[in-house]
Amino acid sequence: MNYMPVILWSDALVFLLLAAGMAAAWYVRQHEHLLLPWRRVARNSVAMASLLVLSQFLIVGFLDSLHFRTALPQASGGERVYSPEVLSVFDKLVGPLRTHTEKTYSEPFALTLYAKESVTDAQGNVVRTYPRLQYGGAHLADESQRDADVLKRALIGGGLGLLVGLLSFYLTHRTLHCASGCDRAVSVVTLILTTLIGAVISLATVYHVLGTDKVGQDVLYLSLKSIRTGLIIGTVTTLVTLPLALFLGVAAGYFRGWVDDVIQYIYTVLSSIPSVLLIAAAVLMMQVTIDTHPDWFDTAASRADLRLVFLCLILGMTSWTGLCRLLRGETLKLREMEYIQAAQSFGVSSLRNLTRHLMPNVMHIILIALVMDFSALVLAEAVLSYVGVGVDPSMISFGTMINAARLEMGREPMVWWALASAFGFMLVLVLAANLFADAVRDAFDPRLNRTEAGA
């Protein structure tokens, strides 16, 4: 076997989230009253367009979570040995982006390095010039051919992408009988995405579309690899946040009394501690433990991954208080509603009241808070990695890219493309998540639905 599958801790959590999501989707499909709000979301063109953009990030993140190690060449009859480098299916698909590294900085679509170097010409003279890149634009004889070649490849790739988008639109239209596939906004976004992806794929095979960094790595590859880190920080953290906030918030609002006092005391004390200092202290203690036990890890990837998982746990332990406070306040209000009082008068148990009457009416708060927290957590990872207490420095993330670009922005000439790339990808990811969160809130909020029904 030439490949050995590798399941990191974060991979296992991603698979757990996928299984939970599939189970939740199956359960919702069996209950019409749960399916109705999602149909409202599906009729919202902004929500579906945002979900379409998010799905591209999710696909990249999922492919980057399928890890393996390749077998090293071996002598005849020898024991098979695998490389210590952990790769992913995404790395395999974008092999040229990963392996075509230059010497140092180069601008987007450049044919030469960004700084002059001393080279020896054909006559043996030492001159200062911009050396040609090893891979970027290597098929061109000189720089005068670049603009025409870039335009040609962009048109060909974009045209093929547009054809794929039109074909997918036609198949969706036929399959769904114009229920949602013919929605104009979704169709336009689909065509834009397929055209853009087609053009980038066509150009990235021969150019560094977003330039290269200090060690010559392709910035487009680094930006795409950062997506998985951001998604894991934003989603896996919910495995810690949601149970704590849901259980404690609803219990405080429903039972009141000493239960409410204890829970309020806990989250008030926790909220009074500066979250950045608490996270920094926990991360540093965790890093000391990892450094003193190198025998726990067989690869550098597993070491960096454990720090990522612990960062998710730490963020979850410090970010549940806001949602808990919201759920407590909403539960205190719902507890005084007539149907809750009637259920209590008829002897309905507290557990059934919580699961049957309270949970459905706070679900819109949970969903909107989780999706909004996703955006905040993606940004938090960037800030924490920038100050050095985020993910492992060897792990690619938006935060490490921004941290590396800090000094690049201060040099002359300024290296701007790494920061711009990280900022652009984060902006699209967070904006799409926020727009989708707004649509989910509108669809699940019972007060908005009652207003629409009355109108």
Tab-separated table of C-alpha atoms in Angstrom:
chain	number	residue	atom	x	y	z
A	1	MET	CA	0.000	0.000	0.000
A	2	ASN	CA	1.553	3.292	-1.148
A	3	TYR	CA	-0.513	5.442	1.207
A	4	MET	CA	-1.253	5.134	4.903
A	5	PRO	CA	-4.421	6.930	6.089
A	6	VAL	CA	-3.873	9.302	9.009
A	7	ILE	CA	-6.671	10.529	11.264
A	8	LEU	CA	-5.670	13.511	13.348
A	9	TRP	CA	-7.657	14.655	16.367
A	10	SER	CA	-9.128	17.546	14.424
A	11	ASP	CA	-10.058	15.184	11.574
A	12	ALA	CA	-11.983	12.977	13.989
A	13	LEU	CA	-13.867	15.999	15.332
A	14	VAL	CA	-14.675	17.124	11.784
A	15	PHE	CA	-16.076	13.684	10.972
A	16	LEU	CA	-18.089	13.793	14.213
A	17	LEU	CA	-19.572	17.152	13.220
A	18	LEU	CA	-20.426	15.804	9.759
A	19	ALA	CA	-22.157	12.775	11.274
A	20	ALA	CA	-24.068	15.000	13.696
A	21	GLY	CA	-25.092	17.313	10.871
A	22	MET	CA	-26.309	14.428	8.726
A	23	ALA	CA	-28.268	12.970	11.642
A	24	ALA	CA	-29.816	16.368	12.364
A	25	ALA	CA	-30.746	16.820	8.688
A	26	TRP	CA	-32.391	13.382	8.613
A	27	TYR	CA	-34.327	14.160	11.803
A	28	VAL	CA	-35.503	17.520	10.460
A	29	ARG	CA	-36.741	15.908	7.252
A	30	GLN	CA	-38.976	13.596	9.296
A	31	HIS	CA	-40.744	16.486	11.071
A	32	GLU	CA	-42.637	19.021	9.031
A	33	HIS	CA	-42.655	21.712	11.720
A	34	LEU	CA	-38.845	21.587	11.858
A	35	LEU	CA	-38.518	21.557	8.077
A	36	LEU	CA	-40.713	24.637	7.586
A	37	PRO	CA	-38.120	27.241	8.767
A	38	TRP	CA	-35.454	25.738	6.528
A	39	ARG	CA	-37.833	26.078	3.590
A	40	ARG	CA	-38.019	29.765	4.393
A	41	VAL	CA	-34.229	29.863	4.310
A	42	ALA	CA	-34.242	28.084	0.940
A	43	ARG	CA	-36.593	30.734	-0.478
A	44	ASN	CA	-34.198	33.509	0.577
A	45	SER	CA	-31.956	34.285	-2.400
A	46	VAL	CA	-29.293	36.004	-0.270
A	47	ALA	CA	-29.149	33.005	2.075
A	48	MET	CA	-28.766	30.503	-0.755
A	49	ALA	CA	-26.135	32.609	-2.512
A	50	SER	CA	-24.201	32.901	0.756
A	51	LEU	CA	-24.558	29.165	1.377
A	52	LEU	CA	-23.215	28.505	-2.106
A	53	VAL	CA	-20.101	30.554	-1.333
A	54	LEU	CA	-19.723	28.863	2.072
A	55	SER	CA	-19.995	25.450	0.423
A	56	GLN	CA	-16.826	26.166	-1.585
A	57	PHE	CA	-14.924	26.836	1.633
A	58	LEU	CA	-16.416	23.717	3.231
A	59	ILE	CA	-15.373	21.532	0.290
A	60	VAL	CA	-11.786	22.783	0.510
A	61	GLY	CA	-11.771	22.283	4.284
A	62	PHE	CA	-13.134	18.748	4.013
A	63	LEU	CA	-10.635	17.693	1.335
A	64	ASP	CA	-7.855	19.152	3.487
A	65	SER	CA	-9.044	16.990	6.416
A	66	LEU	CA	-8.460	13.682	4.591
A	67	HIS	CA	-4.847	13.002	5.566
A	68	PHE	CA	-2.361	10.317	4.590
A	69	ARG	CA	1.357	9.529	4.518
A	70	THR	CA	3.131	8.286	1.408
A	71	ALA	CA	5.398	5.241	1.352
A	72	LEU	CA	9.120	5.863	0.902
A	73	PRO	CA	11.175	3.920	-1.662
A	74	GLN	CA	12.402	0.658	-0.159
A	75	ALA	CA	14.848	-2.054	-0.989
A	76	SER	CA	13.560	-5.387	-2.268
A	77	GLY	CA	12.067	-7.341	0.625
A	78	GLY	CA	12.577	-4.505	3.110
A	79	GLU	CA	9.998	-3.246	5.558
A	80	ARG	CA	7.728	-0.535	4.193
A	81	VAL	CA	8.473	2.877	5.697
A	82	TYR	CA	6.211	5.904	5.387
A	83	SER	CA	7.209	9.526	5.057
A	84	PRO	CA	6.941	11.638	8.224
A	85	GLU	CA	5.226	14.337	6.157
A	86	VAL	CA	1.425	14.246	6.494
A	87	LEU	CA	-0.371	15.300	3.319
A	88	SER	CA	-4.047	15.663	2.473
A	89	VAL	CA	-6.229	14.919	-0.532
A	90	PHE	CA	-6.309	18.664	-1.183
A	91	ASP	CA	-2.489	18.723	-1.291
A	92	LYS	CA	-2.605	15.943	-3.857
A	93	LEU	CA	-5.126	17.788	-6.028
A	94	VAL	CA	-3.123	21.040	-6.015
A	95	GLY	CA	0.295	19.400	-6.210
A	96	PRO	CA	1.939	22.070	-8.444
A	97	LEU	CA	0.875	24.860	-6.074
A	98	ARG	CA	2.537	23.034	-3.188
A	99	THR	CA	5.725	21.870	-4.914
A	100	HIS	CA	6.483	24.786	-7.269
A	101	THR	CA	8.328	26.964	-4.774
A	102	GLU	CA	10.559	29.832	-5.786
A	103	LYS	CA	13.615	31.307	-4.074
A	104	THR	CA	11.831	34.191	-2.319
A	105	TYR	CA	9.250	36.944	-2.904
A	106	SER	CA	7.573	37.467	-6.267
A	107	GLU	CA	4.576	39.595	-7.214
A	108	PRO	CA	1.296	38.155	-8.532
A	109	PHE	CA	1.758	36.960	-12.132
A	110	ALA	CA	5.435	38.005	-12.051
A	111	LEU	CA	8.119	36.320	-14.115
A	112	THR	CA	11.004	37.523	-11.937
A	113	LEU	CA	11.851	37.779	-8.258
A	114	TYR	CA	10.788	40.894	-6.370
A	115	ALA	CA	14.300	42.017	-5.432
A	116	LYS	CA	17.467	42.394	-7.461
A	117	GLU	CA	20.318	39.910	-7.073
A	118	SER	CA	23.881	39.670	-8.328
A	119	VAL	CA	24.049	37.270	-11.274
A	120	THR	CA	26.685	36.443	-13.864
A	121	ASP	CA	25.720	37.185	-17.478
A	122	ALA	CA	26.814	35.328	-20.625
A	123	GLN	CA	30.022	37.378	-20.841
A	124	GLY	CA	31.000	36.508	-17.269
A	125	ASN	CA	30.190	39.946	-15.855
A	126	VAL	CA	28.447	40.274	-12.495
A	127	VAL	CA	25.320	42.440	-12.830
A	128	ARG	CA	22.419	43.403	-10.574
A	129	THR	CA	19.114	42.284	-12.070
A	130	TYR	CA	15.820	40.575	-11.306
A	131	PRO	CA	16.339	36.791	-11.750
A	132	ARG	CA	13.699	34.775	-13.607
A	133	LEU	CA	11.429	32.541	-11.584
A	134	GLN	CA	11.918	28.803	-11.824
A	135	TYR	CA	8.226	28.013	-12.351
A	136	GLY	CA	6.191	31.214	-12.667
A	137	GLY	CA	5.835	32.002	-16.362
A	138	ALA	CA	8.665	29.636	-17.242
A	139	HIS	CA	6.972	28.808	-20.560
A	140	LEU	CA	7.382	32.389	-21.794
A	141	ALA	CA	10.490	33.660	-23.540
A	142	ASP	CA	10.260	37.205	-22.134
A	143	GLU	CA	7.961	39.434	-20.090
A	144	SER	CA	6.417	41.132	-23.138
A	145	GLN	CA	4.381	37.983	-23.812
A	146	ARG	CA	2.901	37.804	-20.308
A	147	ASP	CA	-0.146	40.067	-20.606
A	148	ALA	CA	-1.461	38.380	-23.731
A	149	ASP	CA	-0.847	34.939	-22.272
A	150	VAL	CA	-2.593	35.811	-18.994
A	151	LEU	CA	-5.610	37.163	-20.875
A	152	LYS	CA	-5.767	34.112	-23.140
A	153	ARG	CA	-5.568	31.605	-20.303
A	154	ALA	CA	-8.068	33.560	-18.177
A	155	LEU	CA	-10.566	33.646	-21.056
A	156	ILE	CA	-10.161	29.937	-21.802
A	157	GLY	CA	-10.407	28.889	-18.153
A	158	GLY	CA	-13.237	31.316	-17.422
A	159	GLY	CA	-15.117	30.157	-20.529
A	160	LEU	CA	-14.857	26.503	-19.506
A	161	GLY	CA	-15.949	27.433	-15.988
A	162	LEU	CA	-18.918	29.343	-17.409
A	163	LEU	CA	-19.936	26.279	-19.433
A	164	VAL	CA	-19.759	24.141	-16.296
A	165	GLY	CA	-21.911	26.704	-14.469
A	166	LEU	CA	-24.495	26.759	-17.263
A	167	LEU	CA	-24.577	22.950	-17.316
A	168	SER	CA	-25.053	22.765	-13.544
A	169	PHE	CA	-27.797	25.391	-13.776
A	170	TYR	CA	-29.558	23.368	-16.479
A	171	LEU	CA	-29.324	20.102	-14.532
A	172	THR	CA	-30.532	21.785	-11.325
A	173	HIS	CA	-33.405	23.383	-13.223
A	174	ARG	CA	-34.455	20.022	-14.640
A	175	THR	CA	-34.065	18.160	-11.337
A	176	LEU	CA	-35.798	20.642	-9.026
A	177	HIS	CA	-38.393	21.776	-11.589
A	178	CYS	CA	-37.515	25.419	-10.997
A	179	ALA	CA	-38.176	25.207	-7.239
A	180	SER	CA	-34.898	26.810	-6.307
A	181	GLY	CA	-32.405	26.181	-9.117
A	182	CYS	CA	-33.787	28.979	-11.314
A	183	ASP	CA	-33.476	31.610	-8.613
A	184	ARG	CA	-31.756	34.505	-10.294
A	185	ALA	CA	-29.356	35.466	-7.508
A	186	VAL	CA	-28.189	31.897	-6.953
A	187	SER	CA	-27.746	31.389	-10.687
A	188	VAL	CA	-25.671	34.546	-11.029
A	189	VAL	CA	-23.466	33.587	-8.070
A	190	THR	CA	-23.029	30.082	-9.488
A	191	LEU	CA	-21.906	31.432	-12.853
A	192	ILE	CA	-19.539	33.935	-11.221
A	193	LEU	CA	-17.986	31.260	-9.004
A	194	THR	CA	-17.509	28.697	-11.779
A	195	THR	CA	-16.064	31.339	-14.118
A	196	LEU	CA	-13.673	32.614	-11.444
A	197	ILE	CA	-12.593	29.130	-10.383
A	198	GLY	CA	-12.034	28.104	-13.997
A	199	ALA	CA	-9.886	31.158	-14.690
A	200	VAL	CA	-7.823	30.691	-11.498
A	201	ILE	CA	-7.227	26.995	-12.224
A	202	SER	CA	-6.094	27.795	-15.755
A	203	LEU	CA	-3.716	30.527	-14.577
A	204	ALA	CA	-2.399	28.775	-11.454
A	205	THR	CA	-0.873	25.963	-13.485
A	206	VAL	CA	1.780	28.288	-14.945
A	207	TYR	CA	1.728	31.436	-12.779
A	208	HIS	CA	1.783	32.363	-9.115
A	209	VAL	CA	-1.620	34.043	-9.189
A	210	LEU	CA	-1.226	35.688	-5.760
A	211	GLY	CA	2.581	35.800	-5.735
A	212	THR	CA	4.988	34.020	-3.381
A	213	ASP	CA	6.113	34.626	0.202
A	214	LYS	CA	9.544	34.961	1.806
A	215	VAL	CA	10.483	31.303	1.293
A	216	GLY	CA	8.938	31.131	-2.177
A	217	GLN	CA	5.684	29.353	-1.299
A	218	ASP	CA	2.656	30.108	-3.423
A	219	VAL	CA	0.380	32.544	-1.547
A	220	LEU	CA	-2.742	31.111	-3.204
A	221	TYR	CA	-1.839	27.703	-1.783
A	222	LEU	CA	-1.258	29.185	1.675
A	223	SER	CA	-4.614	30.996	1.556
A	224	LEU	CA	-6.480	27.852	0.553
A	225	LYS	CA	-4.723	25.819	3.255
A	226	SER	CA	-5.716	28.431	5.836
A	227	ILE	CA	-9.396	27.726	5.181
A	228	ARG	CA	-9.342	24.429	7.082
A	229	THR	CA	-7.804	26.020	10.153
A	230	GLY	CA	-10.408	28.784	10.190
A	231	LEU	CA	-13.291	26.352	9.698
A	232	ILE	CA	-12.089	24.054	12.488
A	233	ILE	CA	-11.690	26.964	14.889
A	234	GLY	CA	-15.178	28.197	14.001
A	235	THR	CA	-17.007	24.853	14.073
A	236	VAL	CA	-15.225	22.485	16.452
A	237	THR	CA	-15.352	25.128	19.180
A	238	THR	CA	-19.136	24.776	19.109
A	239	LEU	CA	-18.757	21.223	20.451
A	240	VAL	CA	-17.638	22.843	23.706
A	241	THR	CA	-19.673	26.038	23.586
A	242	LEU	CA	-23.104	24.638	22.755
A	243	PRO	CA	-23.556	22.007	25.521
A	244	LEU	CA	-22.317	24.337	28.248
A	245	ALA	CA	-24.338	27.349	27.131
A	246	LEU	CA	-27.511	25.378	26.398
A	247	PHE	CA	-27.575	23.307	29.575
A	248	LEU	CA	-26.554	26.064	31.981
A	249	GLY	CA	-28.538	28.879	30.346
A	250	VAL	CA	-31.841	27.018	30.136
A	251	ALA	CA	-31.393	25.523	33.620
A	252	ALA	CA	-30.729	28.961	35.140
A	253	GLY	CA	-33.794	30.507	33.517
A	254	TYR	CA	-36.190	27.657	34.171
A	255	PHE	CA	-35.295	26.538	37.714
A	256	ARG	CA	-34.262	29.987	39.030
A	257	GLY	CA	-33.453	30.143	42.743
A	258	TRP	CA	-30.066	28.867	43.887
A	259	VAL	CA	-29.444	27.167	40.534
A	260	ASP	CA	-29.718	30.534	38.808
A	261	ASP	CA	-27.474	32.184	41.398
A	262	VAL	CA	-24.697	29.595	41.034
A	263	ILE	CA	-24.721	29.675	37.242
A	264	GLN	CA	-24.778	33.472	37.183
A	265	TYR	CA	-21.824	33.550	39.549
A	266	ILE	CA	-19.847	31.182	37.335
A	267	TYR	CA	-20.283	33.062	34.082
A	268	THR	CA	-19.955	36.472	35.737
A	269	VAL	CA	-16.569	35.511	37.214
A	270	LEU	CA	-15.446	33.989	33.934
A	271	SER	CA	-16.574	37.054	31.959
A	272	SER	CA	-14.677	39.382	34.299
A	273	ILE	CA	-11.343	37.774	33.374
A	274	PRO	CA	-9.799	39.271	30.194
A	275	SER	CA	-10.348	36.529	27.630
A	276	VAL	CA	-7.102	37.179	25.740
A	277	LEU	CA	-5.017	36.816	28.911
A	278	LEU	CA	-6.896	33.665	29.926
A	279	ILE	CA	-6.429	32.121	26.484
A	280	ALA	CA	-2.746	33.132	26.372
A	281	ALA	CA	-2.065	31.587	29.782
A	282	ALA	CA	-3.838	28.346	28.873
A	283	VAL	CA	-2.074	28.106	25.489
A	284	LEU	CA	1.353	28.694	27.025
A	285	MET	CA	0.762	26.033	29.704
A	286	MET	CA	-0.400	23.636	27.035
A	287	GLN	CA	2.668	24.388	24.907
A	288	VAL	CA	4.974	23.608	27.840
A	289	THR	CA	3.256	20.234	28.237
A	290	ILE	CA	3.639	19.469	24.537
A	291	ASP	CA	7.324	20.495	24.516
A	292	THR	CA	8.137	18.295	27.517
A	293	HIS	CA	6.502	15.192	25.974
A	294	PRO	CA	7.833	14.893	22.409
A	295	ASP	CA	7.365	11.122	22.570
A	296	TRP	CA	3.593	11.620	22.335
A	297	PHE	CA	3.842	12.562	18.648
A	298	ASP	CA	5.119	10.583	15.694
A	299	THR	CA	4.876	13.490	13.233
A	300	ALA	CA	5.100	17.272	13.368
A	301	ALA	CA	1.559	17.478	11.987
A	302	SER	CA	0.097	15.561	14.948
A	303	ARG	CA	1.944	17.876	17.329
A	304	ALA	CA	0.573	21.003	15.647
A	305	ASP	CA	-2.873	19.434	15.411
A	306	LEU	CA	-3.058	18.755	19.153
A	307	ARG	CA	-2.351	22.423	19.824
A	308	LEU	CA	-5.156	23.349	17.402
A	309	VAL	CA	-7.617	21.060	19.197
A	310	PHE	CA	-6.656	22.444	22.603
A	311	LEU	CA	-7.050	25.968	21.252
A	312	CYS	CA	-10.599	25.050	20.217
A	313	LEU	CA	-11.285	23.723	23.721
A	314	ILE	CA	-9.862	26.857	25.330
A	315	LEU	CA	-11.879	29.151	23.061
A	316	GLY	CA	-15.001	27.118	23.809
A	317	MET	CA	-14.470	27.357	27.549
A	318	THR	CA	-14.158	31.148	27.327
A	319	SER	CA	-16.864	31.933	24.730
A	320	TRP	CA	-19.958	30.147	26.091
A	321	THR	CA	-20.915	32.873	28.566
A	322	GLY	CA	-22.546	35.201	26.027
A	323	LEU	CA	-24.875	32.537	24.638
A	324	CYS	CA	-25.616	31.286	28.151
A	325	ARG	CA	-26.722	34.760	29.222
A	326	LEU	CA	-28.983	35.104	26.172
A	327	LEU	CA	-30.610	31.719	26.769
A	328	ARG	CA	-31.150	32.468	30.435
A	329	GLY	CA	-32.953	35.723	29.642
A	330	GLU	CA	-35.102	34.134	26.949
A	331	THR	CA	-35.980	31.187	29.195
A	332	LEU	CA	-36.988	33.512	32.039
A	333	LYS	CA	-39.446	35.184	29.676
A	334	LEU	CA	-40.788	31.973	28.168
A	335	ARG	CA	-41.253	30.410	31.594
A	336	GLU	CA	-44.039	32.886	32.329
A	337	MET	CA	-45.936	32.154	29.118
A	338	GLU	CA	-49.428	30.663	29.465
A	339	TYR	CA	-48.661	27.352	27.779
A	340	ILE	CA	-45.689	26.724	30.089
A	341	GLN	CA	-47.787	27.579	33.146
A	342	ALA	CA	-50.576	25.311	31.899
A	343	ALA	CA	-48.177	22.430	31.321
A	344	GLN	CA	-46.805	22.813	34.840
A	345	SER	CA	-50.354	22.885	36.258
A	346	PHE	CA	-51.157	19.592	34.518
A	347	GLY	CA	-48.089	17.997	36.070
A	348	VAL	CA	-45.878	17.848	32.977
A	349	SER	CA	-42.322	17.064	34.030
A	350	SER	CA	-39.600	19.685	33.881
A	351	LEU	CA	-37.622	17.632	31.364
A	352	ARG	CA	-40.572	17.479	28.963
A	353	ASN	CA	-41.238	21.195	29.395
A	354	LEU	CA	-37.628	21.930	28.561
A	355	THR	CA	-37.446	19.684	25.497
A	356	ARG	CA	-40.970	20.163	24.135
A	357	HIS	CA	-41.822	23.798	24.851
A	358	LEU	CA	-38.669	25.755	25.656
A	359	MET	CA	-36.063	24.317	23.291
A	360	PRO	CA	-37.961	24.985	20.028
A	361	ASN	CA	-38.543	28.588	21.061
A	362	VAL	CA	-34.888	29.314	21.801
A	363	MET	CA	-33.552	27.475	18.758
A	364	HIS	CA	-33.409	30.650	16.682
A	365	ILE	CA	-31.169	32.237	19.341
A	366	ILE	CA	-28.878	29.199	19.377
A	367	LEU	CA	-28.534	29.067	15.601
A	368	ILE	CA	-27.942	32.767	15.081
A	369	ALA	CA	-25.497	32.937	17.997
A	370	LEU	CA	-23.517	29.940	16.729
A	371	VAL	CA	-23.254	31.264	13.190
A	372	MET	CA	-22.298	34.727	14.412
A	373	ASP	CA	-19.800	33.182	16.830
A	374	PHE	CA	-18.313	31.296	13.894
A	375	SER	CA	-17.350	34.616	12.307
A	376	ALA	CA	-15.985	35.953	15.590
A	377	LEU	CA	-13.928	32.792	16.182
A	378	VAL	CA	-12.379	32.930	12.699
A	379	LEU	CA	-11.305	36.499	13.416
A	380	ALA	CA	-10.157	35.545	16.937
A	381	GLU	CA	-7.814	32.902	15.528
A	382	ALA	CA	-6.216	35.520	13.303
A	383	VAL	CA	-5.692	37.869	16.246
A	384	LEU	CA	-4.340	35.153	18.577
A	385	SER	CA	-1.945	33.781	15.960
A	386	TYR	CA	-0.816	37.333	15.215
A	387	VAL	CA	0.225	37.843	18.867
A	388	GLY	CA	1.832	34.392	19.030
A	389	VAL	CA	-0.654	32.456	21.198
A	390	GLY	CA	-2.762	30.917	18.437
A	391	VAL	CA	-2.079	27.858	16.319
A	392	ASP	CA	1.340	26.253	16.013
A	393	PRO	CA	3.722	28.375	13.867
A	394	SER	CA	4.184	25.413	11.524
A	395	MET	CA	0.432	25.297	10.796
A	396	ILE	CA	-0.836	27.451	7.954
A	397	SER	CA	-3.623	29.835	8.974
A	398	PHE	CA	-4.867	33.325	8.266
A	399	GLY	CA	-3.319	34.470	11.538
A	400	THR	CA	0.149	33.118	10.737
A	401	MET	CA	-0.057	34.683	7.265
A	402	ILE	CA	-0.933	38.068	8.764
A	403	ASN	CA	1.803	37.686	11.368
A	404	ALA	CA	4.351	36.925	8.639
A	405	ALA	CA	3.118	39.918	6.616
A	406	ARG	CA	3.684	42.283	9.553
A	407	LEU	CA	7.359	42.802	8.749
A	408	GLU	CA	6.801	42.538	5.006
A	409	MET	CA	4.588	45.614	5.063
A	410	GLY	CA	7.416	47.638	6.604
A	411	ARG	CA	10.082	46.829	4.027
A	412	GLU	CA	10.892	48.732	0.859
A	413	PRO	CA	9.589	47.823	-1.633
A	414	MET	CA	6.499	46.775	0.317
A	415	VAL	CA	5.270	43.166	0.043
A	416	TRP	CA	1.497	43.635	0.127
A	417	TRP	CA	-0.002	40.573	-1.563
A	418	ALA	CA	0.216	38.084	1.339
A	419	LEU	CA	-1.745	40.362	3.677
A	420	ALA	CA	-4.219	41.274	0.942
A	421	SER	CA	-4.823	37.600	0.142
A	422	ALA	CA	-5.446	36.612	3.767
A	423	PHE	CA	-7.706	39.632	4.250
A	424	GLY	CA	-9.695	38.875	1.077
A	425	PHE	CA	-10.312	35.221	1.912
A	426	MET	CA	-11.305	36.065	5.498
A	427	LEU	CA	-13.633	38.834	4.303
A	428	VAL	CA	-15.496	36.538	1.908
A	429	LEU	CA	-15.755	33.736	4.473
A	430	VAL	CA	-16.996	35.943	7.327
A	431	LEU	CA	-19.335	37.990	5.123
A	432	ALA	CA	-20.984	34.875	3.677
A	433	ALA	CA	-21.400	33.415	7.169
A	434	ASN	CA	-22.963	36.641	8.494
A	435	LEU	CA	-25.429	36.949	5.607
A	436	PHE	CA	-26.476	33.335	6.042
A	437	ALA	CA	-26.845	33.911	9.802
A	438	ASP	CA	-29.220	36.814	9.198
A	439	ALA	CA	-31.430	34.644	6.997
A	440	VAL	CA	-31.456	31.828	9.554
A	441	ARG	CA	-32.439	34.273	12.294
A	442	ASP	CA	-35.326	35.629	10.230
A	443	ALA	CA	-36.551	32.120	9.405
A	444	PHE	CA	-36.385	30.740	12.941
A	445	ASP	CA	-37.511	33.734	14.990
A	446	PRO	CA	-41.103	32.943	16.105
A	447	ARG	CA	-41.939	36.623	16.543
A	448	LEU	CA	-41.060	37.466	12.941
A	449	ASN	CA	-43.033	34.460	11.706
A	450	ARG	CA	-46.122	35.484	13.687
A	451	THR	CA	-45.844	38.989	12.231
A	452	GLU	CA	-45.705	37.612	8.702
A	453	ALA	CA	-48.686	35.325	9.355
A	454	GLY	CA	-50.720	38.235	10.728
A	455	ALA	CA	-49.920	40.367	7.722
